[in-house]
Coordinates of C-alpha atoms and ligand atoms in Angstrom, one line a residue:
M1 CA 31.3 -14.2 9.1
D2 CA 31.4 -17.9 9.2
A3 CA 28.2 -19.7 10.9
A4 CA 29.7 -19.9 14.5
E5 CA 30.2 -16.0 14.3
F6 CA 26.9 -15.8 12.8
R7 CA 25.4 -17.7 15.7
Q8 CA 26.3 -15.3 18.2
R9 CA 26.4 -11.9 16.1
G10 CA 22.5 -12.7 14.5
K11 CA 21.3 -13.2 18.3
E12 CA 23.0 -9.6 19.0
M13 CA 20.8 -8.2 16.0
V14 CA 17.5 -9.8 17.3
D15 CA 18.5 -8.0 20.6
T16 CA 19.3 -5.1 18.8
V17 CA 16.0 -5.2 16.6
A18 CA 13.7 -5.6 19.9
D19 CA 15.6 -3.3 21.7
Y20 CA 14.7 -0.7 19.1
L21 CA 11.3 -1.7 18.8
E22 CA 10.8 -1.7 22.3
N23 CA 12.3 1.7 23.0
I24 CA 11.4 3.7 19.8
Q25 CA 9.3 6.1 21.6
K26 CA 12.3 7.2 23.2
R27 CA 14.0 8.4 20.0
P28 CA 12.3 11.8 18.2
V29 CA 9.7 10.6 15.6
F30 CA 11.0 12.7 13.2
P31 CA 14.9 13.5 12.3
S32 CA 16.8 16.7 12.2
V33 CA 18.9 16.4 9.6
Q34 CA 19.7 18.4 6.7
P35 CA 20.4 16.8 2.9
G36 CA 23.7 15.3 2.7
Y37 CA 24.3 14.6 6.1
I38 CA 25.6 11.0 5.8
R39 CA 28.3 11.6 3.2
E40 CA 30.2 13.7 6.4
L41 CA 29.9 10.3 8.6
V42 CA 31.0 7.6 6.3
P43 CA 34.2 7.5 4.0
E44 CA 34.4 8.3 0.6
S45 CA 35.2 4.8 -0.3
A46 CA 34.5 1.0 0.9
P47 CA 36.9 -0.4 3.1
E48 CA 40.4 -2.2 1.9
T49 CA 40.3 -4.6 4.2
A50 CA 37.4 -6.2 6.8
E51 CA 36.5 -3.9 9.8
S52 CA 34.9 -5.4 13.1
W53 CA 31.8 -5.9 14.0
E54 CA 31.8 -4.0 16.6
D55 CA 32.8 -1.0 14.7
L56 CA 30.0 -1.4 12.2
V57 CA 27.6 -1.5 15.1
G58 CA 28.6 1.2 16.7
D59 CA 28.0 2.9 13.6
I60 CA 24.7 2.4 13.6
E61 CA 23.7 4.8 16.3
R62 CA 25.9 7.3 15.1
V63 CA 25.6 7.3 11.0
V64 CA 21.8 5.9 10.6
M65 CA 19.5 6.9 13.3
P66 CA 20.2 10.3 13.4
G67 CA 18.4 10.2 9.9
V68 CA 15.6 7.4 10.5
T69 CA 11.7 8.7 10.4
H70 CA 10.5 6.2 13.0
W71 CA 7.5 4.8 11.1
H72 CA 6.4 2.6 14.2
H73 CA 6.9 5.4 16.9
P74 CA 3.7 5.9 18.9
Q75 CA 3.9 9.4 17.6
F76 CA 4.0 8.8 14.1
H77 CA 0.6 9.7 12.3
A78 CA 1.8 10.4 8.6
Y79 CA 0.9 8.9 5.3
F80 CA -0.7 5.4 5.8
P81 CA 1.1 3.1 8.5
T82 CA 3.7 0.7 7.2
A83 CA 2.9 -2.6 8.7
N84 CA 5.9 -4.1 11.3
S85 CA 5.7 -7.4 13.4
Y86 CA 8.0 -9.9 15.0
A87 CA 6.3 -12.9 12.9
A88 CA 7.2 -11.1 9.9
L89 CA 10.8 -10.3 10.7
C90 CA 11.5 -13.8 11.6
A91 CA 10.0 -14.9 8.0
D92 CA 12.2 -12.5 6.7
M93 CA 15.2 -13.9 8.0
L94 CA 14.2 -17.1 6.6
S95 CA 13.7 -16.0 3.2
D96 CA 16.9 -14.0 3.1
A97 CA 18.8 -17.5 4.4
I98 CA 16.9 -19.7 1.7
G99 CA 17.7 -16.8 -1.0
C100 CA 15.8 -19.0 -3.8
I101 CA 14.7 -16.7 -6.8
G102 CA 11.2 -18.1 -7.6
F103 CA 10.7 -16.9 -11.4
S104 CA 9.2 -20.2 -12.3
W105 CA 7.5 -23.6 -10.3
A106 CA 10.9 -25.3 -11.0
S107 CA 13.2 -22.7 -9.7
S108 CA 11.6 -23.4 -6.1
P109 CA 8.3 -25.4 -5.9
A110 CA 7.9 -24.1 -2.3
C111 CA 8.2 -20.5 -3.4
T112 CA 5.3 -21.1 -5.6
E113 CA 3.1 -23.3 -3.9
L114 CA 3.2 -21.6 -0.7
E115 CA 2.3 -18.1 -2.3
M116 CA -0.6 -19.9 -4.4
V117 CA -1.9 -21.2 -0.9
M118 CA -1.4 -18.1 1.2
M119 CA -3.0 -15.9 -1.7
D120 CA -6.0 -18.4 -1.4
W121 CA -6.0 -18.0 2.5
L122 CA -5.8 -14.3 2.3
G123 CA -8.6 -14.3 -0.7
K124 CA -11.0 -16.1 1.8
M125 CA -10.1 -13.9 4.8
L126 CA -11.5 -11.1 2.8
D127 CA -14.4 -13.1 1.1
L128 CA -13.2 -12.5 -2.2
P129 CA -15.4 -14.0 -5.2
Q130 CA -14.5 -17.9 -5.9
E131 CA -13.5 -16.9 -9.1
F132 CA -10.4 -15.1 -7.9
L133 CA -9.4 -18.2 -5.7
F134 CA -6.6 -21.2 -7.4
C135 CA -8.9 -23.6 -5.4
S136 CA -11.8 -22.9 -7.7
G137 CA -10.2 -24.6 -10.5
G138 CA -10.7 -21.8 -13.1
K139 CA -8.3 -19.4 -14.5
G140 CA -8.1 -16.8 -11.3
G141 CA -5.5 -16.8 -9.0
G142 CA -3.4 -14.7 -6.9
V143 CA 0.2 -13.1 -6.8
I144 CA 2.3 -11.4 -4.7
Q145 CA 3.9 -8.1 -6.2
G146 CA 6.1 -5.7 -4.6
T147 CA 3.5 -2.4 -4.3
A148 CA 0.2 -1.4 -5.3
S149 CA 1.9 0.8 -8.0
E150 CA 3.2 -2.6 -9.9
A151 CA -0.1 -4.2 -9.1
T152 CA -1.7 -1.2 -11.0
L153 CA 0.6 -1.2 -14.0
V154 CA 0.4 -5.1 -14.3
A155 CA -3.2 -4.8 -14.3
L156 CA -3.0 -1.5 -17.1
L157 CA -0.7 -3.6 -19.2
A158 CA -2.7 -6.7 -19.0
A159 CA -5.8 -4.5 -20.3
R160 CA -3.7 -3.1 -23.3
N161 CA -2.6 -6.3 -24.3
Q162 CA -6.5 -7.3 -24.1
T163 CA -7.7 -4.5 -25.9
I164 CA -5.1 -4.6 -28.9
H165 CA -5.8 -8.1 -29.6
R166 CA -10.0 -7.5 -29.3
E167 CA -9.5 -4.5 -31.7
K168 CA -7.0 -6.2 -34.3
E169 CA -9.4 -8.9 -34.7
A170 CA -12.0 -6.4 -35.4
N171 CA -9.8 -4.7 -37.8
P172 CA -6.8 -6.3 -38.7
A173 CA -5.5 -3.4 -40.7
L174 CA -5.1 -1.5 -37.5
T175 CA -1.5 -1.4 -36.0
E176 CA -0.9 -1.2 -32.4
A177 CA 0.7 2.3 -32.5
D178 CA -3.1 2.8 -34.2
I179 CA -5.1 1.3 -31.4
M180 CA -2.7 2.6 -28.4
A181 CA -3.2 6.0 -29.6
R182 CA -6.9 6.1 -29.1
M183 CA -7.0 3.9 -25.7
V184 CA -8.2 5.8 -22.6
G185 CA -8.3 4.7 -19.1
Y186 CA -10.2 6.2 -16.3
C187 CA -9.8 6.7 -12.4
S188 CA -10.9 9.6 -10.0
D189 CA -9.5 12.5 -9.1
Q190 CA -8.5 11.1 -5.9
A191 CA -6.5 8.3 -7.2
H192 CA -3.0 7.6 -5.9
S193 CA -0.4 9.0 -8.2
S194 CA 0.7 5.5 -9.3
V195 CA -2.3 5.2 -11.6
E196 CA -1.2 8.2 -13.7
R197 CA 2.3 7.0 -13.9
A198 CA 0.7 3.4 -15.0
G199 CA -0.6 5.4 -17.7
L200 CA 2.5 7.3 -18.5
L201 CA 4.5 3.7 -18.3
G202 CA 2.4 2.0 -20.6
A203 CA 2.1 4.9 -23.0
V204 CA -1.6 5.2 -23.0
K205 CA -3.8 8.3 -21.7
I206 CA -5.1 8.3 -18.7
V207 CA -8.2 11.0 -17.7
K208 CA -8.9 11.9 -14.2
L209 CA -12.7 12.1 -13.3
S210 CA -14.4 14.2 -10.9
S211 CA -15.4 12.5 -7.9
D212 CA -18.7 13.6 -5.8
K213 CA -18.8 15.3 -2.5
K214 CA -18.1 12.6 -0.6
Q215 CA -14.8 11.8 -3.1
S216 CA -15.9 8.9 -4.8
L217 CA -16.2 8.0 -8.4
R218 CA -19.6 7.3 -9.2
G219 CA -21.0 5.3 -12.1
E220 CA -22.7 8.2 -14.1
T221 CA -19.8 10.5 -14.5
L222 CA -17.8 7.2 -16.0
A223 CA -20.4 6.7 -18.5
Q224 CA -20.9 9.6 -19.1
A225 CA -16.9 10.1 -19.9
V226 CA -16.9 6.7 -21.5
Q227 CA -19.9 7.7 -24.0
K228 CA -18.2 11.1 -24.8
D229 CA -14.8 9.6 -25.7
K230 CA -16.4 6.8 -27.6
E231 CA -18.0 9.4 -29.8
K232 CA -14.7 11.0 -30.5
G233 CA -13.4 7.7 -31.6
L234 CA -11.5 6.5 -28.5
I235 CA -11.2 3.2 -27.3
P236 CA -12.2 3.1 -23.1
F237 CA -10.2 0.3 -21.7
F238 CA -9.5 0.1 -18.4
V239 CA -10.8 1.8 -15.1
C240 CA -9.0 1.7 -11.4
G241 CA -11.5 1.9 -8.6
T242 CA -10.2 3.0 -5.4
L243 CA -11.2 1.9 -2.3
G244 CA -9.7 3.7 0.8
T245 CA -7.7 6.9 -1.4
T246 CA -4.8 8.4 -0.3
P247 CA -6.0 11.9 0.4
S248 CA -8.7 11.0 2.9
C249 CA -9.7 7.4 2.8
A250 CA -13.0 7.7 0.4
F251 CA -14.5 4.7 -0.9
D252 CA -15.4 4.6 -5.2
N253 CA -18.7 3.4 -5.7
I254 CA -17.5 0.0 -7.3
E255 CA -21.0 -1.5 -7.7
E256 CA -21.8 1.2 -10.2
L257 CA -18.4 1.7 -11.8
G258 CA -18.6 -2.3 -12.2
A259 CA -21.8 -2.2 -14.3
V260 CA -20.2 0.5 -16.9
C261 CA -17.0 -2.0 -17.2
N262 CA -18.8 -4.8 -18.0
L263 CA -21.4 -3.6 -20.4
E264 CA -18.5 -1.9 -22.1
K265 CA -16.1 -4.5 -21.8
I266 CA -13.6 -2.1 -19.8
W267 CA -11.2 -3.6 -17.4
L268 CA -11.8 -2.8 -13.9
H269 CA -9.1 -2.9 -11.3
I270 CA -9.5 -2.1 -7.7
D271 CA -6.8 -0.5 -6.0
A272 CA -7.4 -1.0 -1.9
A273 CA -3.9 -0.4 -1.0
Y274 CA -4.1 0.8 2.7
A275 CA -8.3 -0.1 3.4
G276 CA -7.9 -3.7 1.6
S277 CA -6.9 -4.9 5.1
A278 CA -9.9 -3.9 6.9
F279 CA -12.1 -6.3 4.6
I280 CA -10.9 -9.2 6.7
C281 CA -13.6 -7.7 9.3
P282 CA -17.1 -8.8 8.3
E283 CA -18.3 -5.0 9.2
F284 CA -16.3 -3.5 7.0
R285 CA -16.7 -5.8 3.9
Y286 CA -20.1 -3.6 2.4
L287 CA -16.8 -1.0 1.3
L288 CA -15.9 -4.0 -1.0
S289 CA -19.2 -4.4 -2.5
G290 CA -19.0 -4.7 -6.5
V291 CA -15.5 -6.6 -6.5
Q292 CA -17.5 -9.3 -8.2
F293 CA -17.1 -6.8 -11.4
A294 CA -13.5 -6.7 -11.0
D295 CA -11.2 -8.1 -13.2
S296 CA -8.1 -7.4 -10.9
F297 CA -7.8 -6.5 -7.3
N298 CA -5.1 -5.3 -5.0
F299 CA -4.4 -4.5 -1.2
N300 CA -1.3 -4.2 0.5
P301 CA -0.8 -6.3 3.6
H302 CA 2.7 -4.4 4.4
K303 CA 0.5 -1.6 5.0
W304 CA -1.8 -2.8 7.8
L305 CA -1.7 -6.3 7.9
R306 CA 1.5 -7.0 9.9
V307 CA 3.5 -8.0 7.1
T308 CA 6.7 -6.1 6.7
F309 CA 7.3 -4.2 3.3
D310 CA 7.1 -5.6 0.6
C311 CA 3.5 -7.5 0.1
S312 CA 1.2 -6.4 -2.1
A313 CA -1.6 -9.1 -2.8
M314 CA -3.0 -9.2 -6.1
W315 CA -5.9 -11.4 -7.5
I316 CA -6.7 -11.5 -11.3
K317 CA -9.8 -13.3 -12.5
D318 CA -8.4 -14.7 -15.4
S319 CA -4.5 -15.1 -15.2
S320 CA -4.1 -16.5 -19.1
K321 CA -4.8 -12.3 -19.4
L322 CA -1.4 -11.6 -17.2
V323 CA 0.4 -14.7 -19.1
D324 CA -0.5 -13.6 -22.8
A325 CA 0.6 -10.1 -21.7
F326 CA 3.9 -11.0 -20.4
N327 CA 5.2 -14.3 -22.1
V328 CA 8.7 -14.5 -23.2
D329 CA 9.7 -18.4 -22.9
P330 CA 13.6 -18.5 -23.2
L331 CA 14.8 -22.1 -23.2
Y332 CA 16.9 -21.8 -19.9
L333 CA 13.3 -20.8 -18.2
K334 CA 11.5 -23.8 -19.5
H335 CA 10.8 -26.9 -17.1
D336 CA 9.0 -30.2 -17.4
N337 CA 6.0 -29.2 -15.3
Q338 CA 5.3 -26.0 -17.3
G339 CA 1.2 -25.1 -17.7
K340 CA 0.5 -27.5 -14.8
V341 CA 1.4 -24.9 -12.3
P342 CA 1.7 -20.9 -12.7
D343 CA 5.4 -19.6 -13.5
Y344 CA 4.7 -16.2 -11.5
R345 CA 7.4 -14.7 -13.9
H346 CA 4.8 -14.4 -16.4
W347 CA 2.4 -12.7 -13.7
Q348 CA 5.1 -9.8 -13.0
I349 CA 7.4 -7.1 -14.4
P350 CA 10.8 -8.2 -13.1
L351 CA 12.0 -11.4 -13.6
G352 CA 13.3 -12.3 -10.2
R353 CA 11.1 -12.6 -7.3
R354 CA 11.6 -13.3 -3.1
F355 CA 9.9 -15.8 -1.1
R356 CA 7.8 -13.3 0.6
S357 CA 4.9 -15.8 1.1
L358 CA 6.8 -17.1 4.1
K359 CA 6.0 -13.7 5.6
L360 CA 2.0 -14.2 4.9
W361 CA 2.6 -17.7 6.5
F362 CA 3.8 -16.8 9.7
V363 CA 1.5 -13.9 10.3
L364 CA -1.3 -15.3 9.3
R365 CA -0.5 -18.5 11.6
L366 CA 1.0 -16.6 14.7
H367 CA -1.9 -13.8 14.3
G368 CA -4.7 -15.9 13.5
I369 CA -7.6 -14.4 11.8
K370 CA -8.9 -13.1 15.1
G371 CA -5.8 -11.4 16.2
L372 CA -5.6 -9.9 13.1
Q373 CA -9.3 -8.2 13.3
E374 CA -8.8 -7.2 16.6
Y375 CA -5.7 -5.0 15.4
I376 CA -7.5 -3.3 12.6
R377 CA -10.4 -2.8 14.9
Q378 CA -7.8 -1.3 17.8
H379 CA -6.7 1.2 15.4
V380 CA -10.4 2.3 14.0
K381 CA -11.9 2.5 17.5
L382 CA -8.7 5.0 18.2
A383 CA -9.5 6.7 14.9
H384 CA -12.8 7.1 16.3
E385 CA -11.2 8.6 19.7
F386 CA -9.7 11.1 17.8
E387 CA -12.4 12.2 16.0
A388 CA -14.3 12.8 18.9
L389 CA -11.8 14.7 20.2
V390 CA -11.8 17.1 17.0
L391 CA -15.4 17.6 17.1
A392 CA -15.7 18.5 20.7
D393 CA -13.0 21.3 20.0
E394 CA -15.3 24.0 18.5
R395 CA -12.2 25.6 16.7
F396 CA -11.9 22.3 14.7
E397 CA -13.7 20.5 12.2
I398 CA -13.6 17.2 10.5
V399 CA -13.1 17.4 6.9
A400 CA -14.2 13.4 5.4
E401 CA -16.0 10.7 7.2
V402 CA -14.1 8.6 9.5
V403 CA -14.5 4.9 8.2
L404 CA -11.0 3.5 8.9
G405 CA -8.0 4.6 10.5
L406 CA -7.4 8.0 9.1
V407 CA -8.9 11.1 10.6
C408 CA -8.7 14.4 8.1
F409 CA -9.0 17.7 10.1
R410 CA -8.4 21.2 10.1
L411 CA -8.9 24.7 12.0
K412 CA -11.7 25.9 10.8
G413 CA -10.9 29.2 8.7
A414 CA -8.5 29.7 5.8
N415 CA -5.6 27.2 4.6
D416 CA -2.9 29.4 5.8
I417 CA -3.3 29.1 9.3
N418 CA -3.4 25.2 9.1
E419 CA -0.4 25.1 7.0
Q420 CA 1.1 27.3 10.1
L421 CA -0.3 24.7 12.4
L422 CA 1.2 21.6 10.6
Q423 CA 4.4 23.6 10.1
R424 CA 4.6 24.2 13.8
I425 CA 3.6 20.6 14.7
N426 CA 6.4 19.0 12.8
Q427 CA 8.9 22.0 14.2
D428 CA 8.0 21.0 17.5
G429 CA 8.8 17.5 16.8
R430 CA 6.8 15.7 19.3
I431 CA 4.3 14.1 16.6
H432 CA 4.5 13.8 12.8
L433 CA 1.6 14.5 10.4
V434 CA 1.5 15.3 6.4
P435 CA -1.3 17.6 4.8
S436 CA -3.6 16.9 2.1
K437 CA -6.0 18.7 0.3
I438 CA -9.2 18.3 -1.5
G439 CA -10.2 20.6 -4.1
N440 CA -9.1 23.8 -2.3
T441 CA -9.4 22.8 1.2
Y442 CA -6.1 22.4 2.8
F443 CA -6.1 20.0 5.9
L444 CA -4.2 17.7 8.2
R445 CA -4.1 13.7 8.2
F446 CA -4.1 11.9 11.5
A447 CA -3.3 8.2 10.5
V448 CA -3.6 5.5 13.4
C449 CA 0.1 3.7 12.4
A450 CA 2.0 2.3 15.4
P451 CA 1.7 -1.6 15.9
Y452 CA 1.3 -1.2 19.6
A453 CA -1.0 2.2 19.2
E454 CA -3.0 3.1 22.6
S455 CA -5.3 5.3 23.5
K456 CA -3.1 7.7 25.7
D457 CA -0.8 8.4 22.2
V458 CA -4.2 9.5 20.9
Q459 CA -4.7 11.8 24.1
F460 CA -0.7 12.8 23.9
A461 CA -1.3 13.7 20.2
W462 CA -4.2 15.6 20.9
T463 CA -2.5 17.5 23.7
V464 CA 0.1 18.5 21.3
L465 CA -2.0 19.4 18.4
T466 CA -4.1 22.0 20.7
E467 CA -1.1 23.3 22.9
L468 CA 0.3 24.2 19.6
A469 CA -2.8 25.5 18.0
T470 CA -3.9 27.6 21.1
E471 CA -0.6 29.4 20.6
L472 CA -0.7 29.8 17.3
L473 CA -4.3 31.6 17.3
K474 CA -3.4 33.8 20.4
E475 CA -0.8 34.9 18.2
K476 CA -2.7 35.7 15.4
K477 CA -5.6 37.7 17.4
Ligands
PLP501 C1 -4.6 4.3 -2.5 C2 -3.0 4.2 -2.8 N1 -2.7 3.5 -3.9 C3 -1.4 3.1 -4.3 C4 -0.5 3.5 -3.4 C5 0.9 3.5 -3.6 O1 1.3 2.3 -2.7 P1 2.8 1.3 -3.0 O2 3.7 1.9 -2.2 O3 2.6 0.0 -2.7 O4 2.9 1.6 -4.6 C6 -0.7 4.3 -2.1 C7 0.1 4.6 -0.8 O5 0.1 5.0 -0.1 C8 -2.1 4.6 -1.5 O6 -2.8 5.0 -0.7

């Protein structure tokens, strides 16, 4: 494809994308294909000679679309949202075209510098403590990671490195292996599986602590675990607090956890993957209370802030701890301005990195803080509308407090009736939900996800749900 053809095909592709998003509600939200379906639709090997654009584009509907789960469909209520906007789509196109790999400042100065400014803009929107921002002139700053899982792993590895140095200084006879074998990190029993996985990848033990009745990890629970582990000769080194847990959008008590961490010199990382976007609204910022104690903080604009995947925003108070942990400096990556600006390769696991800050720049400028706040508020309002419908029907109950855009609910009674209800909902195919469990209680999660979610979508979901629940309950009688 040459530039002339790209001008034409590119414009056609923009139309294809706009048509897809504008008419998404006409498609089934969840596909009905079986595993392996694509093998039967595409040849076994790549074509020897070039094919035509028309043949390729024709295959989008035939091959791809039948197997797509439409995450931006108004009847998609599973997991947490994944963000989308025309602004971010345009920015990604430009990022792909520039196609620079911003591992160091010199590898493409704009890539590093725009990211630094965007992370400061975003940090200010959340009212993060100054120490997390580049503009404070200290050691803090932000970086765009691919995912919240990577951010947790990066934080854990930096904490591990800091602890190994500290222990070796106190006792030079110790080996790294001796120290690592005694290191222990903590999270709540509601934390995302990526925290446990970070422990596995970092070869250190992670202990899941019991959360309270509101699924919140409390300071006292952490303090007791730390005390017990220290008595056993272990070295507590890392805590991951969650703001907006995956099962029920619960909030750990960061004020309490932070006080323990600071006293015990334990690294505190905050995972606010979904909920973090809401902190751009002053009325939700109380949930962030205690962030001043954290060493690192992360949330995913690619979940709820209109920035397409991938864009996971991470801040750290002392970036030298990342650089110390991940610094290898071969000659071919060195440059004259080293040390004056961050070389983001030291802040992450891969070497290569895309120009992702363009997406933030486009979205923040084209939507504005007010536009994004309205977006968050609309989703939260719709979640409360759904909550009211659940509460008004005495057959159902709410399982966890509705704080943001997630409603956890169930039919009163046994788990199996709720399992059957979910099965029927997803077989019916008009709406798509996933379940979760707290302790032994199985429930359904209703997440407000679609970019243009409206009251009528909530009402529609409730109509489908109650129709299927009524049928099920009648059969059971
Ligand atoms: C609280 C929390 N942490 C981490 C993750 C994982 O996010 P990512 O896919 O960005 O690693 C999720 C995903 O939903 C989440 O809810």
